[in-house]
PDB file of C-alpha atoms in Angstrom:
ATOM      1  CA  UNK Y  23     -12.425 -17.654  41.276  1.00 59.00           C
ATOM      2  CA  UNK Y  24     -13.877 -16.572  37.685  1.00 60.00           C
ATOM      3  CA  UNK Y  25     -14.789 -13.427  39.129  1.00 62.00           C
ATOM      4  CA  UNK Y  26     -11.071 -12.723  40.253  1.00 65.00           C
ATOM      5  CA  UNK Y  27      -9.497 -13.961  36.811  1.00 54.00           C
ATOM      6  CA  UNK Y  28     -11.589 -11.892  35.216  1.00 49.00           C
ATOM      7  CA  UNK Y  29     -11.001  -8.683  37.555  1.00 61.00           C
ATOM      8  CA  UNK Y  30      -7.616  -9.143  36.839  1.00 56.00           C
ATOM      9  CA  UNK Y  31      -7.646  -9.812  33.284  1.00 56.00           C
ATOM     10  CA  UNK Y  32      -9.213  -6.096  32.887  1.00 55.00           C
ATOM     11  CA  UNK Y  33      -7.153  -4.327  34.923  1.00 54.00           C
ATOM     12  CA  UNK Y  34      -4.032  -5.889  33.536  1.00 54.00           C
ATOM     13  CA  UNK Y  35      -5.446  -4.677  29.996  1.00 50.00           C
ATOM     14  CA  UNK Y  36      -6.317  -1.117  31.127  1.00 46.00           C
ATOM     15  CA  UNK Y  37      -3.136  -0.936  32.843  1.00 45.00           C
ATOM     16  CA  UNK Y  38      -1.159  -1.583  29.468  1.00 40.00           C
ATOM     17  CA  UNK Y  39      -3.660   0.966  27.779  1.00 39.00           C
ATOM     18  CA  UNK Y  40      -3.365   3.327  29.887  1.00 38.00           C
ATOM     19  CA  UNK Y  41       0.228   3.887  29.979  1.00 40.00           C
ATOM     20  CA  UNK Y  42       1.692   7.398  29.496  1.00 47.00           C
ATOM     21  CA  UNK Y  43       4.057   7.763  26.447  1.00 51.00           C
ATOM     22  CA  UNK Y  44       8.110   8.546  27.841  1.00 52.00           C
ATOM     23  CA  UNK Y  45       8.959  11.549  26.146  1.00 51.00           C
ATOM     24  CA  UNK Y  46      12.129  11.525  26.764  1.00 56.00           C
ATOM     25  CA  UNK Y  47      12.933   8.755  25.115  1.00 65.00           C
ATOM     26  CA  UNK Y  48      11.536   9.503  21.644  1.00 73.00           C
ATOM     27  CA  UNK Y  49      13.700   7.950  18.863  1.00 86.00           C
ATOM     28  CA  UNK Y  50      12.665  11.136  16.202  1.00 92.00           C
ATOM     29  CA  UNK Y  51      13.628  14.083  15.307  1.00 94.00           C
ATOM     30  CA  UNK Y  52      12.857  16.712  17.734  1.00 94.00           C
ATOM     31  CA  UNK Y  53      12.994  20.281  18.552  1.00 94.00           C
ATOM     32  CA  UNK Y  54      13.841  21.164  22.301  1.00 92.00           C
ATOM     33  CA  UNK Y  55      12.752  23.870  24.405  1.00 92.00           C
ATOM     34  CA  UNK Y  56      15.836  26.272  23.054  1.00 94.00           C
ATOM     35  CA  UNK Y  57      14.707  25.808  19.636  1.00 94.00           C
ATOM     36  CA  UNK Y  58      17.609  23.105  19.039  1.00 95.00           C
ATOM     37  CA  UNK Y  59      16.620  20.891  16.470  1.00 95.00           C
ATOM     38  CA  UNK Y  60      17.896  17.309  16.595  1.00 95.00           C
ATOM     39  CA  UNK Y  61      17.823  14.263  14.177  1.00 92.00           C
ATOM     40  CA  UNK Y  62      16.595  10.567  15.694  1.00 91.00           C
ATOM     41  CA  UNK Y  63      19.689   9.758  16.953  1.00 91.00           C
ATOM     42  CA  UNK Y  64      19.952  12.807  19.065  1.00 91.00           C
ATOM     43  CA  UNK Y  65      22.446  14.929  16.721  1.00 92.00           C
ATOM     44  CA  UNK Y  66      21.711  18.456  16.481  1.00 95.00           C
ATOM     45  CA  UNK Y  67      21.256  19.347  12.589  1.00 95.00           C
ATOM     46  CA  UNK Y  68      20.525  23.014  13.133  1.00 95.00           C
ATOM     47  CA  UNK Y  69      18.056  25.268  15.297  1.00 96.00           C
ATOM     48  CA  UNK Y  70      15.543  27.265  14.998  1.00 95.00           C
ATOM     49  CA  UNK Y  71      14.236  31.102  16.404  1.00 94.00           C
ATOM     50  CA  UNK Y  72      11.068  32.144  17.794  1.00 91.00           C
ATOM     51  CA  UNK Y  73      10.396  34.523  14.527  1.00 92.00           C
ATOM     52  CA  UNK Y  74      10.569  31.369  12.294  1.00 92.00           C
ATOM     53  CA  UNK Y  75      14.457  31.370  11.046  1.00 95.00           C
ATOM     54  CA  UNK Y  76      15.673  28.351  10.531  1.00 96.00           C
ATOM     55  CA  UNK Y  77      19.911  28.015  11.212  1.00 96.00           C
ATOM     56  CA  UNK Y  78      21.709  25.271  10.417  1.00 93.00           C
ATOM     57  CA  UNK Y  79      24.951  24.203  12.465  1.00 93.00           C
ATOM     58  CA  UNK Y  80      26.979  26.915  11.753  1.00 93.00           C
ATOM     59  CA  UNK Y  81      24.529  28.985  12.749  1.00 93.00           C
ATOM     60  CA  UNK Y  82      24.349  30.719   9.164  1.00 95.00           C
ATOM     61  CA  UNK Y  83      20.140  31.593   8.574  1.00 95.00           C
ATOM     62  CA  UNK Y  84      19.350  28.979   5.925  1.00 95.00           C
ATOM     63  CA  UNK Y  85      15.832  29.365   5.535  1.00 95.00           C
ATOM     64  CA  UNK Y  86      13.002  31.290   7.399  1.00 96.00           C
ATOM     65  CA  UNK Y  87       9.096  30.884   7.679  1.00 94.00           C
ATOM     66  CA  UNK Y  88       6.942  33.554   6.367  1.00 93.00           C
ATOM     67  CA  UNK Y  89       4.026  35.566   8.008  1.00 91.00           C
ATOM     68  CA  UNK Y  90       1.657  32.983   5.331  1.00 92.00           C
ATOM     69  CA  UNK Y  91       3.485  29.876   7.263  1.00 91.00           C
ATOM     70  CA  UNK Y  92       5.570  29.013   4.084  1.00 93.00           C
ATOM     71  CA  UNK Y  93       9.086  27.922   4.273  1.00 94.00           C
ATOM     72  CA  UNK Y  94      11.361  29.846   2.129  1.00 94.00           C
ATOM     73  CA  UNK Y  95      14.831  28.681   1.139  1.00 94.00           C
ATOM     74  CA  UNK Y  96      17.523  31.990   1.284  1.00 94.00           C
ATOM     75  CA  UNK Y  97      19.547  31.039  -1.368  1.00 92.00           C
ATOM     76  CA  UNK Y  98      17.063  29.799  -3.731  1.00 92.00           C
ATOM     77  CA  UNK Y  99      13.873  31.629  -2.749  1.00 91.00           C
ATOM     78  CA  UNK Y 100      12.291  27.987  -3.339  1.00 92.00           C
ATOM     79  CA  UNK Y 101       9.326  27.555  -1.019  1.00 92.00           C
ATOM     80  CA  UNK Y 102       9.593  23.633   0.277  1.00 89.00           C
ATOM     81  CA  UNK Y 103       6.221  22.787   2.791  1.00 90.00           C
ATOM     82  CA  UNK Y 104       3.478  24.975   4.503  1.00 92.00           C
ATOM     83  CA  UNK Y 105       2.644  25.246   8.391  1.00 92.00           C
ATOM     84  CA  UNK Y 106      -0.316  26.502   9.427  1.00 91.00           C
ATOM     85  CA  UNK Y 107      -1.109  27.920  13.149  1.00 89.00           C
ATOM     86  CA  UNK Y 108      -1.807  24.578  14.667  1.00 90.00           C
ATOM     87  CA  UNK Y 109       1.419  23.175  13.980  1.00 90.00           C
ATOM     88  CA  UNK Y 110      -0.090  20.579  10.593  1.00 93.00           C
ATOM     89  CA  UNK Y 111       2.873  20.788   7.814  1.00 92.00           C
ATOM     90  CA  UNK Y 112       1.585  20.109   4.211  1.00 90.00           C
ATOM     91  CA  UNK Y 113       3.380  20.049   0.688  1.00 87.00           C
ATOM     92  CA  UNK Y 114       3.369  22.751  -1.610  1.00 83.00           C
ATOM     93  CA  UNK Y 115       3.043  20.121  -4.450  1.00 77.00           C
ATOM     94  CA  UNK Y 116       1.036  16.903  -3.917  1.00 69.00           C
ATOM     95  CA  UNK Y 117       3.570  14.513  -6.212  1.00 69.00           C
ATOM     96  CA  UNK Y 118       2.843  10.669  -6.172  1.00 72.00           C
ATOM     97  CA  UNK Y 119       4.065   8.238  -3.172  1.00 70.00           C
ATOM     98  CA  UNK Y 120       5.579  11.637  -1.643  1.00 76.00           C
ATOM     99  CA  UNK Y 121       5.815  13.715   1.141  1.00 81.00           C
ATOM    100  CA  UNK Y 122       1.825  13.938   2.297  1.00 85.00           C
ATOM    101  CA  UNK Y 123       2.236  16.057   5.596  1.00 89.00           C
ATOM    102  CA  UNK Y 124       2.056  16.044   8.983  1.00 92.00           C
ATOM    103  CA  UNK Y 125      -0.505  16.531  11.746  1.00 93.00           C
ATOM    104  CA  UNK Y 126       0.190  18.023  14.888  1.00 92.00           C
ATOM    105  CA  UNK Y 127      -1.390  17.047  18.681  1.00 90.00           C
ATOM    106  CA  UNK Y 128      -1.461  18.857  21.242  1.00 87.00           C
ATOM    107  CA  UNK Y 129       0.232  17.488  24.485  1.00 84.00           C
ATOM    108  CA  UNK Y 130      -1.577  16.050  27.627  1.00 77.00           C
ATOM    109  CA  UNK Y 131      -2.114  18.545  30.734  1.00 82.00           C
ATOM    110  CA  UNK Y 132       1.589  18.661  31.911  1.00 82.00           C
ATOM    111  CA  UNK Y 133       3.660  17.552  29.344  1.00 84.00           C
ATOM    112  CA  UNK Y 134       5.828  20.153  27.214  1.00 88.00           C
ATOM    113  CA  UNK Y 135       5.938  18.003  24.050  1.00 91.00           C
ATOM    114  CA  UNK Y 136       3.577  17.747  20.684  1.00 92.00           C
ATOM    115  CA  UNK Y 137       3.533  14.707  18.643  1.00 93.00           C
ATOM    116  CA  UNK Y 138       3.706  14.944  14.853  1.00 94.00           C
ATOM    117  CA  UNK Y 139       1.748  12.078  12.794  1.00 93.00           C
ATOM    118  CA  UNK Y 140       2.024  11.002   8.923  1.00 90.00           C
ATOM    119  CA  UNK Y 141      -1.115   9.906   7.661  1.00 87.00           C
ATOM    120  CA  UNK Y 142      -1.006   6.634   8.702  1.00 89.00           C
ATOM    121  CA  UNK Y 143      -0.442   7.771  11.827  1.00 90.00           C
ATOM    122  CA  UNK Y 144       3.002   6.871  12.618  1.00 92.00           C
ATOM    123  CA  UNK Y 145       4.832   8.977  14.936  1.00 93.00           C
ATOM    124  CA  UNK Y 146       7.651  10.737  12.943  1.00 93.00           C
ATOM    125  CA  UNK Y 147       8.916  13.916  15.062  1.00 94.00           C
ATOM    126  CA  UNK Y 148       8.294  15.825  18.416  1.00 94.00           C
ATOM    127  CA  UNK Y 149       8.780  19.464  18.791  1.00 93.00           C
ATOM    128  CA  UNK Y 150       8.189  21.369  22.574  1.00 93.00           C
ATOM    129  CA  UNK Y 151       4.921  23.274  22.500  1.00 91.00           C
ATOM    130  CA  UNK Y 152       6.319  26.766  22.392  1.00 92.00           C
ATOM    131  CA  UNK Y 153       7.798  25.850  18.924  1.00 93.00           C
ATOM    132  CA  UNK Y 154       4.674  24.038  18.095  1.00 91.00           C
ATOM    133  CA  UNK Y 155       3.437  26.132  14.564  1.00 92.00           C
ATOM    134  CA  UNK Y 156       7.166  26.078  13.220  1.00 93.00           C
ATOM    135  CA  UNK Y 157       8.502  23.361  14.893  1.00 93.00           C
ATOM    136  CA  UNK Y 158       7.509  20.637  12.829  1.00 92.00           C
ATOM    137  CA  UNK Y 159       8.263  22.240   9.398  1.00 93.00           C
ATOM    138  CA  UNK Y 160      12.133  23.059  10.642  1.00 94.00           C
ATOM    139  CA  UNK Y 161      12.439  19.449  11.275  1.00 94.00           C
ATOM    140  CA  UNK Y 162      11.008  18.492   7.902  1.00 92.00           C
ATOM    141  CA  UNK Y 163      13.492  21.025   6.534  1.00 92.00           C
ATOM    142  CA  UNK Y 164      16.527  20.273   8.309  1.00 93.00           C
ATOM    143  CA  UNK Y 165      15.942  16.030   7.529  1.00 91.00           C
ATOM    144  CA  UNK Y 166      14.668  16.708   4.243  1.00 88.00           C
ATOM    145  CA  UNK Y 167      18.656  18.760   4.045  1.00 86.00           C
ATOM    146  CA  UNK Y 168      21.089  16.088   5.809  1.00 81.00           C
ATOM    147  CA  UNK Y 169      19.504  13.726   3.414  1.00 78.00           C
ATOM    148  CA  UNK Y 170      21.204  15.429   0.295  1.00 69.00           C
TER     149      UNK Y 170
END
């Protein structure tokens, strides 16, 4: 009867383990397979395009990514967070209790969707793999924008 208990008792806690994450019902910001960019209540706040442009609603080019993986502001020419080619998003300027970046993984054999972790390793944003290098740093962006 021990033997049983036990039995169960694993498999109960590798069952709960072992569970696959929903995707499609991630409460963060996210960027879809379109390049739609959406805050974590499911609003669109902008897109963005396969050469790194980031639009906001209207869709008037706001910012853009440069061939370094720096995002540029157009009207200000201010340069706000750095991508590199995995998809990780870091500051420009390390400041005190602030923004400290973002780490990208990649997804599971058959899902579409990468995870983006702060560095305590709470889940903050989701972007579909083909947007994977700029996703995360739009997101940043357009958040970082609806804020103000």
């Amino acid at each position: 009867m021990k033997k049983i208990a036990l039995i169960s008792f694993m498999s109960i806690c590798f069952w709960v383990s072992a569970q696959v994450v929903n995707y499609k019902k991630l409460n963060v910001p996210q960027v879809d397979i379109k390049g739609q960019v959406f805050n974590s209540k499911g609003i669109k706040i902008g897109s963005l395009e396969e050469n790194g442009d980031i639009k906001n609603l209207d869709s008037e080019k706001i910012a853009y990514i440069d061939a370094f993986g720096t995002l540029i502001e157009v009207n200000t020419d201010k340069r706000v967070g750095k991508c590199d080619i995995n998809g990780n998003i870091y500051p420009i300027k390390l400041v005190k209790g602030g923004f400290k970046g973002w780490k990208l993984t990649m997804p599971e054999p058959g899902v579409e969707i990468c995870l983006l972790r702060d560095d305590k390793k709470k889940l903050v944003a989701a972007t579909h793999k083909h947007f994977k290098q700029y996703g995360g740093v739009a997101i940043y962006y357009l958040i970082k924008k609806q804020k103000k």
